[in-house]
Coordinates of C-alpha atoms (C1' of nucleotides) in Angstrom, one line a residue:
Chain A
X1 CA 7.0 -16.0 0.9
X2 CA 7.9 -19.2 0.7
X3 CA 9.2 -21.2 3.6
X4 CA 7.5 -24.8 3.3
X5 CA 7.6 -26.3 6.6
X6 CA 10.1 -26.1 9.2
X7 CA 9.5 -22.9 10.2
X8 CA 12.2 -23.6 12.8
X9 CA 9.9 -22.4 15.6
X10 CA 11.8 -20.0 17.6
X11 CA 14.5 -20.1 15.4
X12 CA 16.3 -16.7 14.9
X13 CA 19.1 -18.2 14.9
X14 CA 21.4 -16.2 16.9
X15 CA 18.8 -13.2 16.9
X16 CA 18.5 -12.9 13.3
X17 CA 15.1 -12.5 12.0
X18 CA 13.8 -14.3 9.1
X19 CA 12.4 -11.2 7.9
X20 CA 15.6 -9.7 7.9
X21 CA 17.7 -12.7 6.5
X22 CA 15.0 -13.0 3.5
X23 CA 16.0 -9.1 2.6
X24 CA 20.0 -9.7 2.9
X25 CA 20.4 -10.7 -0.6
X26 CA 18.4 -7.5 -1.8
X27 CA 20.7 -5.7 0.3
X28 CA 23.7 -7.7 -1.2
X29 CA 22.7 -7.5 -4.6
X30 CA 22.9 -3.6 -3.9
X31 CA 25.7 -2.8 -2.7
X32 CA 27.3 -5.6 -5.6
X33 CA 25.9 -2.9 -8.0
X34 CA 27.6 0.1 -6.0
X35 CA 30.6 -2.2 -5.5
X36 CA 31.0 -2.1 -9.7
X37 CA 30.8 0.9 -10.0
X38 CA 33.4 1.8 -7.2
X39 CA 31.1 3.4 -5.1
X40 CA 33.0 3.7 -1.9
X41 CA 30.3 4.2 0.9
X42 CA 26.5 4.7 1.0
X43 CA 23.9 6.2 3.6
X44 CA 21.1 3.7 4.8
X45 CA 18.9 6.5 2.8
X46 CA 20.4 5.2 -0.3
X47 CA 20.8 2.1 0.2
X48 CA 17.4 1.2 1.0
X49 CA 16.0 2.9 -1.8
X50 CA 18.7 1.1 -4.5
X51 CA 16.9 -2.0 -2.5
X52 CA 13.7 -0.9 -2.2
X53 CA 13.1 -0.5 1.3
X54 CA 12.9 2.3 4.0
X55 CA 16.1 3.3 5.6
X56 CA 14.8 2.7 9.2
X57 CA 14.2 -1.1 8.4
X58 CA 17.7 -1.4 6.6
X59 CA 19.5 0.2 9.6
X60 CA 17.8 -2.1 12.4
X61 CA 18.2 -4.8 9.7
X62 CA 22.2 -4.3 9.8
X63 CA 21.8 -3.4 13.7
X64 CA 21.4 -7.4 14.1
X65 CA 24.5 -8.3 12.2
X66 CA 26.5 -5.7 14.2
X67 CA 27.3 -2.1 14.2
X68 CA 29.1 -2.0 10.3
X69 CA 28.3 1.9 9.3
X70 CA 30.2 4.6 10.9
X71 CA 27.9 7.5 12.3
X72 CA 27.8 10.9 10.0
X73 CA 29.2 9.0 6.9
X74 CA 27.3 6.2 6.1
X75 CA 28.4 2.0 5.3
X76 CA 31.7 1.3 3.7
X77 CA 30.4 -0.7 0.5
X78 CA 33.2 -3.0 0.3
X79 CA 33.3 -4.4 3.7
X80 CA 29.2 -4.5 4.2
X81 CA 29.5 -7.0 0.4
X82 CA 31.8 -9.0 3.0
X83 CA 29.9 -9.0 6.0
X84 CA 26.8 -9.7 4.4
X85 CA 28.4 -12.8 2.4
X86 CA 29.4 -14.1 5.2
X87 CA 26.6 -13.7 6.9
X88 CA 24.7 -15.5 4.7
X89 CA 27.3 -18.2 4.2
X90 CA 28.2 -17.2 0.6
X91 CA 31.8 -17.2 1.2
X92 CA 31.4 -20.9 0.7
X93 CA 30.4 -22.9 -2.1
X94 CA 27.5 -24.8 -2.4
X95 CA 26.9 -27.2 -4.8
X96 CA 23.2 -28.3 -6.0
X97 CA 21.5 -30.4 -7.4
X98 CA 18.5 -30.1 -9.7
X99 CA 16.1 -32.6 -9.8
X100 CA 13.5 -32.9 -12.9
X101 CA 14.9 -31.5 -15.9
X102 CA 12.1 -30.4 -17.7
X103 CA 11.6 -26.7 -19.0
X104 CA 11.9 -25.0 -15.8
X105 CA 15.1 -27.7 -14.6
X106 CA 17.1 -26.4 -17.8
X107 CA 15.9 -22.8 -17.4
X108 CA 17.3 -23.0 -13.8
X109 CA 20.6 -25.0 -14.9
X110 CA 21.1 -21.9 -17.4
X111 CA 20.7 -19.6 -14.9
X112 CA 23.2 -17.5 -14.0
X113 CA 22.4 -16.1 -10.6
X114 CA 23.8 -18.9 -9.2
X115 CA 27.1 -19.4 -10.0
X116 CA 27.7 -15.2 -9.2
X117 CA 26.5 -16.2 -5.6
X118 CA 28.6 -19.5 -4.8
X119 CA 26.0 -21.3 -5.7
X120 CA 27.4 -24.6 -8.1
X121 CA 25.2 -26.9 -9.8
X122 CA 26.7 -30.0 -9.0
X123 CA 24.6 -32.2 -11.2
X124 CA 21.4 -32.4 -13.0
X125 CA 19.3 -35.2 -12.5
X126 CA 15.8 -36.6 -14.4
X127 CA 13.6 -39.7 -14.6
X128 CA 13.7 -39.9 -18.5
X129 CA 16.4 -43.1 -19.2
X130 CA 16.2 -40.7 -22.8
X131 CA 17.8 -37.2 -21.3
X132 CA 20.7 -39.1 -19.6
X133 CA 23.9 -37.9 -21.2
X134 CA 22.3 -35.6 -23.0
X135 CA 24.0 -32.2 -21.9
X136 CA 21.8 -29.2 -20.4
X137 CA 23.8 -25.7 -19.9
X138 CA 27.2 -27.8 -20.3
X139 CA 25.9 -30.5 -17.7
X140 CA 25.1 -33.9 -18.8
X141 CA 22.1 -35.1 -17.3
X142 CA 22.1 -38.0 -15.0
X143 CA 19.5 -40.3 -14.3
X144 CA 17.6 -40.5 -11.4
X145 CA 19.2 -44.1 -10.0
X146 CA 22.5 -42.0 -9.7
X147 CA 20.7 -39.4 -7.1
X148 CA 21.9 -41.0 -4.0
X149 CA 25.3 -41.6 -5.4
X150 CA 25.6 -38.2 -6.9
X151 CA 24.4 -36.6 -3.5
X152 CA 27.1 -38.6 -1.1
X153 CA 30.0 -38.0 -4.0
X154 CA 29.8 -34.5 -4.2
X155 CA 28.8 -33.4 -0.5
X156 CA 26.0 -31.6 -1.7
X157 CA 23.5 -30.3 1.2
X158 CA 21.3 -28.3 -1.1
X159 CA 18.5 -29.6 -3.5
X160 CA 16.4 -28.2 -6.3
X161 CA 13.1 -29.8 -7.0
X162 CA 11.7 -29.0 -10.3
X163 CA 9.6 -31.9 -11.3
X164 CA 5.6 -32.6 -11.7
X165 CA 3.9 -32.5 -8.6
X166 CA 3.2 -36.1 -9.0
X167 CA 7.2 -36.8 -8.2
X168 CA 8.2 -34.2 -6.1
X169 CA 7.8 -35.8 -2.1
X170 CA 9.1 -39.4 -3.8
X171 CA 11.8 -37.1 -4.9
X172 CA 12.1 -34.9 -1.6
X173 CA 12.5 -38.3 0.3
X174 CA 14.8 -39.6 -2.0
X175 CA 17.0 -36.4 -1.5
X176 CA 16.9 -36.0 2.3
X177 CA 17.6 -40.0 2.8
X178 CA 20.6 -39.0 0.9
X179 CA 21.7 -36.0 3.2
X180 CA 20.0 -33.2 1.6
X181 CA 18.9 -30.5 4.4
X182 CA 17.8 -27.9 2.5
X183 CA 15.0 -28.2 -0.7
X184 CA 14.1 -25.2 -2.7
X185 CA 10.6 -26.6 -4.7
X186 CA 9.0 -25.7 -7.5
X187 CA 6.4 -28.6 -8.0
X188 CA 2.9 -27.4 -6.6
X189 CA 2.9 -29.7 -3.9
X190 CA 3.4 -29.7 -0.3
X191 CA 6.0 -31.5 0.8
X192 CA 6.5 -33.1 4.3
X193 CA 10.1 -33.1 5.8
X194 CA 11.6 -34.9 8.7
X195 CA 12.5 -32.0 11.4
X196 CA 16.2 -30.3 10.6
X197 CA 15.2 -30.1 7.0
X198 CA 14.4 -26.4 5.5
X199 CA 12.2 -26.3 2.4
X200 CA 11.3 -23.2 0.3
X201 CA 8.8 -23.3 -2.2
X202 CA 8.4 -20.8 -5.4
X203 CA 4.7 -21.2 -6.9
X204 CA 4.2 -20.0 -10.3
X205 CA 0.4 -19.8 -10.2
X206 CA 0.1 -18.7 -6.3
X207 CA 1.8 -15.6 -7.0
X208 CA -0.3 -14.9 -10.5
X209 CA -3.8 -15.6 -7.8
X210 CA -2.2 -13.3 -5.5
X211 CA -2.0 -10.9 -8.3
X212 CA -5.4 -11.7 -9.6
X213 CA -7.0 -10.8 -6.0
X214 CA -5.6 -7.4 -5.7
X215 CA -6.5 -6.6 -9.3
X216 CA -9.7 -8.1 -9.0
X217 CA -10.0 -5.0 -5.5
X218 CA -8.5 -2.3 -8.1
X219 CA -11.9 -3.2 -10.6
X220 CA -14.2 -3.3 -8.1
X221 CA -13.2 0.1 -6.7
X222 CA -13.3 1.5 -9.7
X223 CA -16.8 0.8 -10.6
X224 CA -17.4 1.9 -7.3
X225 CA -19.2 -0.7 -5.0
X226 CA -20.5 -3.2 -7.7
X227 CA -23.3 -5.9 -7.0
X228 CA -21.4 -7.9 -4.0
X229 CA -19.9 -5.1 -2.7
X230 CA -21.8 -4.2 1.0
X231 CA -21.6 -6.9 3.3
X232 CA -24.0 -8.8 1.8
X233 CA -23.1 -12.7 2.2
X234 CA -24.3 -14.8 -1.3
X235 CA -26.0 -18.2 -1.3
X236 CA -26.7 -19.4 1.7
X237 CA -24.6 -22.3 3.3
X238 CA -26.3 -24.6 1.0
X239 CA -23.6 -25.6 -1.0
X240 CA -24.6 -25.1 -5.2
X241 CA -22.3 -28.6 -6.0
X242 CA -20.6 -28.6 -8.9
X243 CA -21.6 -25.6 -10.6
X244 CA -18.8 -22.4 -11.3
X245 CA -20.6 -19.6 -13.0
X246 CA -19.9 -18.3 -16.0
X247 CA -16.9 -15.7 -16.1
X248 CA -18.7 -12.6 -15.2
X249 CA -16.5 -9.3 -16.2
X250 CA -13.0 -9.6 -18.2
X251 CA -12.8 -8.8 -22.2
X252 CA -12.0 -11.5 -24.5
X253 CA -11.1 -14.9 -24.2
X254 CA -14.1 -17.9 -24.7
X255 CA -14.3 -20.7 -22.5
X256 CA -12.9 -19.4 -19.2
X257 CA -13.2 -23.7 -18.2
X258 CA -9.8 -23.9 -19.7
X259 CA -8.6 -27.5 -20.9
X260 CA -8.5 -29.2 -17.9
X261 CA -4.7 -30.7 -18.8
X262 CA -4.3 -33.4 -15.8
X263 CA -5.5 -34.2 -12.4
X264 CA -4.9 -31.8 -9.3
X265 CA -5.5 -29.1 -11.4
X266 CA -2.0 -27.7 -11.0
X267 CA -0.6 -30.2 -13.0
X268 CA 2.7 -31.0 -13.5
X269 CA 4.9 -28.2 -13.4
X270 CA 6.3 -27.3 -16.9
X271 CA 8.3 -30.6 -17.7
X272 CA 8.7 -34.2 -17.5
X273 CA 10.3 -36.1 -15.1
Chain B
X1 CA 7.9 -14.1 -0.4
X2 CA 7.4 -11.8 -3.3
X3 CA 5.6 -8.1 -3.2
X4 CA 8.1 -6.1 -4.6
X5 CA 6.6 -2.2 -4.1
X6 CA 2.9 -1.0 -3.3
X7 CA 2.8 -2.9 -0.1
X8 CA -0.8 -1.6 -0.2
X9 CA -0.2 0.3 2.9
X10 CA -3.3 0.3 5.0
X11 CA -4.9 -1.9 3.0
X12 CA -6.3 -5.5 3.8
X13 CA -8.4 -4.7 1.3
X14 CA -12.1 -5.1 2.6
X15 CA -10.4 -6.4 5.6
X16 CA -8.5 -9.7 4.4
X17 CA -5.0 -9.7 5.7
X18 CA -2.3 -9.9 2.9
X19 CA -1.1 -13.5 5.1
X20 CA -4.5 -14.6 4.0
X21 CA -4.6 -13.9 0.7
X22 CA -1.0 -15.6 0.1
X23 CA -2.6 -18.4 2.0
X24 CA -5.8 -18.8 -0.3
X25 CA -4.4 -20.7 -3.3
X26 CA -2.9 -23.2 -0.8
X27 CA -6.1 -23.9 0.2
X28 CA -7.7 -24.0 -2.8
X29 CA -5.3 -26.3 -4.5
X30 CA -5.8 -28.5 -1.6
X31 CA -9.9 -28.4 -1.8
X32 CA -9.5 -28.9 -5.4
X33 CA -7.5 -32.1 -5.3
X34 CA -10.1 -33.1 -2.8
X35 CA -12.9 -32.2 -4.6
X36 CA -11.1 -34.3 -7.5
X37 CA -11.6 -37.7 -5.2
X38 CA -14.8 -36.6 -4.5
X39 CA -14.9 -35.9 -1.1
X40 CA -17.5 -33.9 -0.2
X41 CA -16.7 -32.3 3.3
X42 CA -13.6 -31.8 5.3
X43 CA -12.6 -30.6 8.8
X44 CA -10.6 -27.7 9.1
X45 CA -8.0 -30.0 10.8
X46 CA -7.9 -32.1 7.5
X47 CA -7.6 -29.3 5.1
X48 CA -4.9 -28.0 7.1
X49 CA -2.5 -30.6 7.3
X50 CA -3.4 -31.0 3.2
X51 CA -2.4 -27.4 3.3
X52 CA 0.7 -27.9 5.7
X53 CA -0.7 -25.0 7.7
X54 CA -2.3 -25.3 11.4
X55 CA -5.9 -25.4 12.0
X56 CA -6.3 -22.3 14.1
X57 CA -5.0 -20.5 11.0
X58 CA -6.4 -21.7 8.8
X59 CA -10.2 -21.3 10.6
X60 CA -9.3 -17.2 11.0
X61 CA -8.2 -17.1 7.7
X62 CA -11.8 -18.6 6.6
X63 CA -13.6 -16.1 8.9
X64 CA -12.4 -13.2 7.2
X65 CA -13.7 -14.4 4.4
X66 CA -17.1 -15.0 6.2
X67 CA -19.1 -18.4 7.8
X68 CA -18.4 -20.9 5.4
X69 CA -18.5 -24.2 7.7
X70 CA -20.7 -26.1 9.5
X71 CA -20.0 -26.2 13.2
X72 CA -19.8 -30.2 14.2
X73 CA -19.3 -31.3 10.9
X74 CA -16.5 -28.9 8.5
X75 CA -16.2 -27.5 5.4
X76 CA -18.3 -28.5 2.2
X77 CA -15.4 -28.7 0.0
X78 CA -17.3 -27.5 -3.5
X79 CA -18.5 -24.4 -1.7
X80 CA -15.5 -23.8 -0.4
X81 CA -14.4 -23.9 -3.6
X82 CA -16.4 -21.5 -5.3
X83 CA -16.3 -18.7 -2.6
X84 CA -12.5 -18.9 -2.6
X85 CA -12.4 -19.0 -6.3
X86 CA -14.6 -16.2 -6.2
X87 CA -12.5 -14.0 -3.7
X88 CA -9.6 -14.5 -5.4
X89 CA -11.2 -13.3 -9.0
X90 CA -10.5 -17.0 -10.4
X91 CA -14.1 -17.3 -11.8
X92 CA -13.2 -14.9 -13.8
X93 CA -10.7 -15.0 -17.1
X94 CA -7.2 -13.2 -16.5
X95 CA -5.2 -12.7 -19.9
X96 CA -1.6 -12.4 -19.4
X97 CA 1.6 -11.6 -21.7
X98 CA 4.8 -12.7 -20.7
X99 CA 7.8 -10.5 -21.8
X100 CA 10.9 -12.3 -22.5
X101 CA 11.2 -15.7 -24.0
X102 CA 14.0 -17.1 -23.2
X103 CA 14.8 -20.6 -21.1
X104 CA 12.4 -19.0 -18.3
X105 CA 9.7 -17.7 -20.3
X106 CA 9.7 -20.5 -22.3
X107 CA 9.1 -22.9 -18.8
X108 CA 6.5 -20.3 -18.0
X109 CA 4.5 -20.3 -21.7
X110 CA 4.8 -24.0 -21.2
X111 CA 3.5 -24.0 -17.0
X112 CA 0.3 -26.0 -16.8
X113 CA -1.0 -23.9 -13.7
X114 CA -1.9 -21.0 -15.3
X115 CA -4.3 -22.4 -17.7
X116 CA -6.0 -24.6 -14.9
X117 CA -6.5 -21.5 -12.9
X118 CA -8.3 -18.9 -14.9
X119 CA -5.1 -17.5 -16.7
X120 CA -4.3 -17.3 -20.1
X121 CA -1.1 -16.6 -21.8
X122 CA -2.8 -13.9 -24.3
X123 CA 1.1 -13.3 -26.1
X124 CA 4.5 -14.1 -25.6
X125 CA 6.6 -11.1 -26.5
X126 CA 10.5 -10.8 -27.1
X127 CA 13.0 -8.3 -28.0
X128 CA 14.9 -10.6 -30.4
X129 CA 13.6 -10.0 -34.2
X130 CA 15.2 -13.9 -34.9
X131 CA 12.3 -15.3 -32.1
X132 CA 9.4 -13.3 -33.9
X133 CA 6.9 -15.6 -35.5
X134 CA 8.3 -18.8 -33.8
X135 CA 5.9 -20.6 -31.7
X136 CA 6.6 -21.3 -28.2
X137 CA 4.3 -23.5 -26.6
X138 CA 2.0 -23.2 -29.3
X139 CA 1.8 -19.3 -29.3
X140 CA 4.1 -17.6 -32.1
X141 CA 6.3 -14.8 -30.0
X142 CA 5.8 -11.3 -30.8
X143 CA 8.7 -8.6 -31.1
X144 CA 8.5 -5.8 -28.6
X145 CA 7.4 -3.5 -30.9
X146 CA 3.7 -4.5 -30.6
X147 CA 3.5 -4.9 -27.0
X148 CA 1.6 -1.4 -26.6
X149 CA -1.0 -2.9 -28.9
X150 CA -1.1 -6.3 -27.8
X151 CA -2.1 -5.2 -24.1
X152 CA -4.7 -2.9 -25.7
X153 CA -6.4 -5.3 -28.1
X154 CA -6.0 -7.9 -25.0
X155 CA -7.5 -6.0 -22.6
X156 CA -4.4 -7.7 -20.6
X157 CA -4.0 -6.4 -16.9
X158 CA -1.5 -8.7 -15.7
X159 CA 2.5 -8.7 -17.3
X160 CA 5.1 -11.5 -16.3
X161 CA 8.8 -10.1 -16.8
X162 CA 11.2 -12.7 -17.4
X163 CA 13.6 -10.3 -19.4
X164 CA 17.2 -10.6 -18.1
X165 CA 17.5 -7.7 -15.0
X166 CA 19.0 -5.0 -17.5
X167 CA 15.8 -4.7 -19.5
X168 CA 13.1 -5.6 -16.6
X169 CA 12.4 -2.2 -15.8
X170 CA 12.6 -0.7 -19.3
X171 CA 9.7 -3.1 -20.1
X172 CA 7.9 -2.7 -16.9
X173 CA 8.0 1.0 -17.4
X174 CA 6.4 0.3 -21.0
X175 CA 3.5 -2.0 -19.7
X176 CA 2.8 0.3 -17.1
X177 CA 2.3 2.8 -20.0
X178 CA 0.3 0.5 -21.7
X179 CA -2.0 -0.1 -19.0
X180 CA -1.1 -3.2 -17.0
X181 CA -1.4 -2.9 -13.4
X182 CA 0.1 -6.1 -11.8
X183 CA 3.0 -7.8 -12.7
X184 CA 5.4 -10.8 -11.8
X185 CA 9.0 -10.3 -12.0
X186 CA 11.4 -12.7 -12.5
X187 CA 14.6 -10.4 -13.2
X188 CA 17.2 -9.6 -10.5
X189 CA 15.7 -6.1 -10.0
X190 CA 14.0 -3.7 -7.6
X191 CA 11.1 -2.1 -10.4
X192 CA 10.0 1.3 -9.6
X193 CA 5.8 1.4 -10.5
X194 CA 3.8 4.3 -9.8
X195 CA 1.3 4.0 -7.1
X196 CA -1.8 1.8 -7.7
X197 CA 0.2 -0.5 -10.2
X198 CA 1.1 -4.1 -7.7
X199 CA 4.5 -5.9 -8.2
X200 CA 5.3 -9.4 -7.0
X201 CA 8.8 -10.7 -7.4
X202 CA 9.9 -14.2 -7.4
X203 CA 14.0 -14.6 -7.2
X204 CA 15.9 -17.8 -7.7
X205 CA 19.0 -16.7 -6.3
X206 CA 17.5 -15.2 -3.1
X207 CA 15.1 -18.5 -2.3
X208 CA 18.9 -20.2 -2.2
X209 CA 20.8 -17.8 -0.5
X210 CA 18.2 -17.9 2.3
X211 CA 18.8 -21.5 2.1
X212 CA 22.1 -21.2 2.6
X213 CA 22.3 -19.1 5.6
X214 CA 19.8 -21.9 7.3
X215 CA 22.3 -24.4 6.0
X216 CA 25.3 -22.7 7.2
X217 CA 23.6 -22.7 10.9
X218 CA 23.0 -26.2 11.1
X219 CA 26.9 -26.4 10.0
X220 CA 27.9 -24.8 13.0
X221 CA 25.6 -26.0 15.5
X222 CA 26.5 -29.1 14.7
X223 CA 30.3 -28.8 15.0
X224 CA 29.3 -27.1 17.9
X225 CA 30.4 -23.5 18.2
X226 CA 33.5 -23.3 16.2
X227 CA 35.6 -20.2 16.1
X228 CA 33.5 -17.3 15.0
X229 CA 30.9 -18.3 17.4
X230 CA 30.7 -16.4 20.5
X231 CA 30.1 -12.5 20.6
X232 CA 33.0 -12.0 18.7
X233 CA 32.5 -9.9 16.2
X234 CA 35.2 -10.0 13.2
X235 CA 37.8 -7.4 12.1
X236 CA 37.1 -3.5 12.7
X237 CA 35.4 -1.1 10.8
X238 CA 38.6 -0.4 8.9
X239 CA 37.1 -1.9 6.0
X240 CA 39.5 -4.6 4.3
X241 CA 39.0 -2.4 0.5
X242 CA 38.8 -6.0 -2.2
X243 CA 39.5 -8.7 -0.8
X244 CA 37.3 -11.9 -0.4
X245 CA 39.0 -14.6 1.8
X246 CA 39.2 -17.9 0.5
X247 CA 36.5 -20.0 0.9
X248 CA 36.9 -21.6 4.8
X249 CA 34.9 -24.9 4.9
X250 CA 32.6 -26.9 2.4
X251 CA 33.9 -30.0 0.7
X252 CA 35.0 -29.6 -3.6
X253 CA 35.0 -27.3 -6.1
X254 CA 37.8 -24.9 -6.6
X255 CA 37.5 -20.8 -7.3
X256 CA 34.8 -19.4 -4.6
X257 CA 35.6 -16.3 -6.8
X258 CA 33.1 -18.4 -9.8
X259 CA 33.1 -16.6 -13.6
X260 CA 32.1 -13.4 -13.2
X261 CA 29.7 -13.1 -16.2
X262 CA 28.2 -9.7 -16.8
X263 CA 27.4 -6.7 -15.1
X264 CA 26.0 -6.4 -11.6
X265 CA 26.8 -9.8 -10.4
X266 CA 23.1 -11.2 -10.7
X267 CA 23.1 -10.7 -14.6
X268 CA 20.3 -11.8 -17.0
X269 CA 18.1 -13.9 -15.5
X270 CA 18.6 -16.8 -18.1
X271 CA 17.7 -15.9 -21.3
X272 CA 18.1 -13.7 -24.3
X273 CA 15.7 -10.3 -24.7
Chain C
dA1 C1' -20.1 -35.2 21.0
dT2 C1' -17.8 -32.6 17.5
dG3 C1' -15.7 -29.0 15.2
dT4 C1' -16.4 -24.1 13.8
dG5 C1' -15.9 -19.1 14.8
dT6 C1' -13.6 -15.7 17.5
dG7 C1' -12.2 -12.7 21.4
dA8 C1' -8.0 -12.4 23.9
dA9 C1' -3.2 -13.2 24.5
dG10 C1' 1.2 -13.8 22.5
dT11 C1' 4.8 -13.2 19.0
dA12 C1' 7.1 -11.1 15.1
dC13 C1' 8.0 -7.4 12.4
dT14 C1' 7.9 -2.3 11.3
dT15 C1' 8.3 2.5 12.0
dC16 C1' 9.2 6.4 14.9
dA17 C1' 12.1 9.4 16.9
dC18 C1' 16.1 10.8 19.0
dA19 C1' 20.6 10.1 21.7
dG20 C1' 25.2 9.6 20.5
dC21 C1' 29.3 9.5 17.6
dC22 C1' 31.9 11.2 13.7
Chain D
dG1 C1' 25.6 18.9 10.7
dG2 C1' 24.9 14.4 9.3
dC3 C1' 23.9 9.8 9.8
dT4 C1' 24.0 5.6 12.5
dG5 C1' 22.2 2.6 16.1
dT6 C1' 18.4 1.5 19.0
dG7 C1' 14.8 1.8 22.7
dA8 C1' 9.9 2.5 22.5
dA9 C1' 5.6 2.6 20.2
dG10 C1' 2.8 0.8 16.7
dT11 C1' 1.0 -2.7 13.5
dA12 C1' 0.4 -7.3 11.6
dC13 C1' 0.0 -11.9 12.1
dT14 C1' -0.3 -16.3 14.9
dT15 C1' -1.9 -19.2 18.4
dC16 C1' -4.7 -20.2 22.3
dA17 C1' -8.8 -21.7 24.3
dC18 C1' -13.5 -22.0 24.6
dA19 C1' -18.5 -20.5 23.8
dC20 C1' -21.8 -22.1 20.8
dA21 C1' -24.2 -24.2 16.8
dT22 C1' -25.3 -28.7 14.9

DNA sequence: ATGTGTGAAGTACTTCACAGCC
DNA sequence: GGCTGTGAAGTACTTCACACAT
């Protein structure tokens, strides 16, 4: 998950659910693979299990973009890769920016998932007078004075945020006072948009706590209903201030306190500014 | 968005909802920059908006966990705290490898967040013989070779993948071996896991593509309802075999058709083995 | 008076199961 | 006979609204 704000409330835009839009690309991604390899139709049956989904869910999923398979036989590949692009605007090109070109801005500027979707990175852009010029992935950086310039020049609608937390909403404001409408961020911060704006936010460490949680369920079943296992509640709404117990279980490791590397706790988020 | 497979059917382990859990390290990271000025209670109206959720929520959410608050007054943020910590098996110490060392893995060896929450980077591990020995963010990378033994003397649990997609499931398929039962995955790829083993995935290009469909919506609203608006649904199901139109609107760049740089359109996610 | 905790109502998404078309 | 497209049923999550504890 990973839709900031703007939920557009009641949005479906044009009866597509967000669920369904957020599995489009696993869909597309797909069928690209089957496309290669000249695969000329698939089943729903297939399909969802090269995306990872059950076939029921793919088939309504499609049902909202129109009826593309033909019944007894299955989707034509090609023309489902062209439907779907479309559908997702990808027969455009969209150039971004990246903001904050630390180690996670350059990893992004090298990646190549974007350019194989129409995505184009239009600039990169950091804080540190020291990395201007300097080229990252064939892209000399700019600084950040150039942003709105860089923004208006080059039409771009689409922004990635990958600096500390500390800069990100300075940054956010800065980029949708230039015309930026749609922010994909990567600093651990909650950012507050004006309405119209769409933000989408990858965590690092949420996902890694989400993880911990379920493993931490797969331990405790295990060793079959430990201590805290029925429903009894611990200390009493008391509050024990400023006291985190020892790690109890887990192998290894010494002082679970970990250097405390910066306020918030979440720190930064890989780079500088 | 992110759980790749074992959706855990059924489960709401001990009865928290999986929304819930994806919603605890908001929370948290919001109590813990609050806890950082000190502040020693807040209203569940507060926290929310810190959170950038809505109070209702987030009170449900906090009842599954049980009666944390003080009616009249609000939540004592170190508690809070702890039992959240707690439920999400932060008090305890998570070692993690991370496979794949390239721009990505790098950023992620380098992330600040994972040390601040209980995680530790046990070993970084790479296919390339040439990156064996080198440090990377002060931890010299291992070659694949070991990674059976590394998890083992580690006691590790959790893997990150950030191998490009070709290799993800390779190595997914060897940590399962090995023993680890969650994993984060950053390459292009459905994984196949066996049942009890959790995947999250996080994907770059899909975050943006999701993006873009948003972005192409406001396009049109706000041209209001150019040609393909109405109910009219495009060419038949005669399937136009290869051929991708030209790209219709958007401002600069030239070939929609961009470099097509490796297999399966998606390719590596960004760095070497 | 104030703000939590929660049944009940509402909304969104998933899955079933089968009619209908190839 | 096989496979899509879709109403209907089921499940999960969200939001409302208010009783109740402090």
């Amino acid at each position: 998950m990973a839709t900031g704000r703007t939920h557009r409330p009641a949005t479906r835009s044009r009866g597509i659910p967000e669920a369904t839009v957020a599995r489009l690309p696993l869909y597309l991604r797909a069928l690209t693979a089957l496309s290669e390899r000249s695969v000329p139709t698939v089943s729903s049956e297939e399909l969802a299990t090269a995306a990872g989904v059950n076939s029921a869910k793919l088939r309504k999923d499609f049902s909202y973009l129109g009826s593309y398979g033909t019944r007894g036989v299955g989707y034509d590949v090609e023309y489902l890769v062209y439907q779907i692009s479309r559908e997702l605007g990808l027969t455009q090109d969209w150039p971004v920016v990246i903001v904050g070109i630390g180690n996670l801005g350059a990893a992004l500027a090298n990646y190549g998932g974007f350019a194989s979707r129409g995505f184009r990175v239009a600039a990169l852009i950091d804080a540190d007078p020291a990395m201007a010029g300097k080229p990252v992935a064939g892209i000399p950086v700019q600084h950040t004075d150039e942003l709105e310039k860089i923004i208006t020049d080059n039409g771009v609608s689409i922004g990635v945020i990958a600096t500390p937390a500390g800069a990100a909403q300075q940054v956010c404001d800065r980029l949708v006072a230039a015309g930026i409408t749609s922010i994909l961020n990567f600093a651990p911060t909650v950012l507050s948009v004006p309405d119209g704006v769409d933000v989408r936010k990858v965590d690092l460490s949420i996902e890694l706590q989400i993880l911990a949680f379920h493993e931490q369920r797969k331990a405790g079943e295990e060793a079959s209903a430990p201590e805290e296992a029925a429903g009894a509640v611990p200390p009493p709404p008391v509050a024990p201030h400023r006291a985190r117990p020892g790690a109890p279980g887990a192998p290894g490791a010494p002082g679970a306190d970990s250097g405390r590397q910066g306020p918030d706790g979440d720190v930064p988020a890989v780079m500088p500014a």
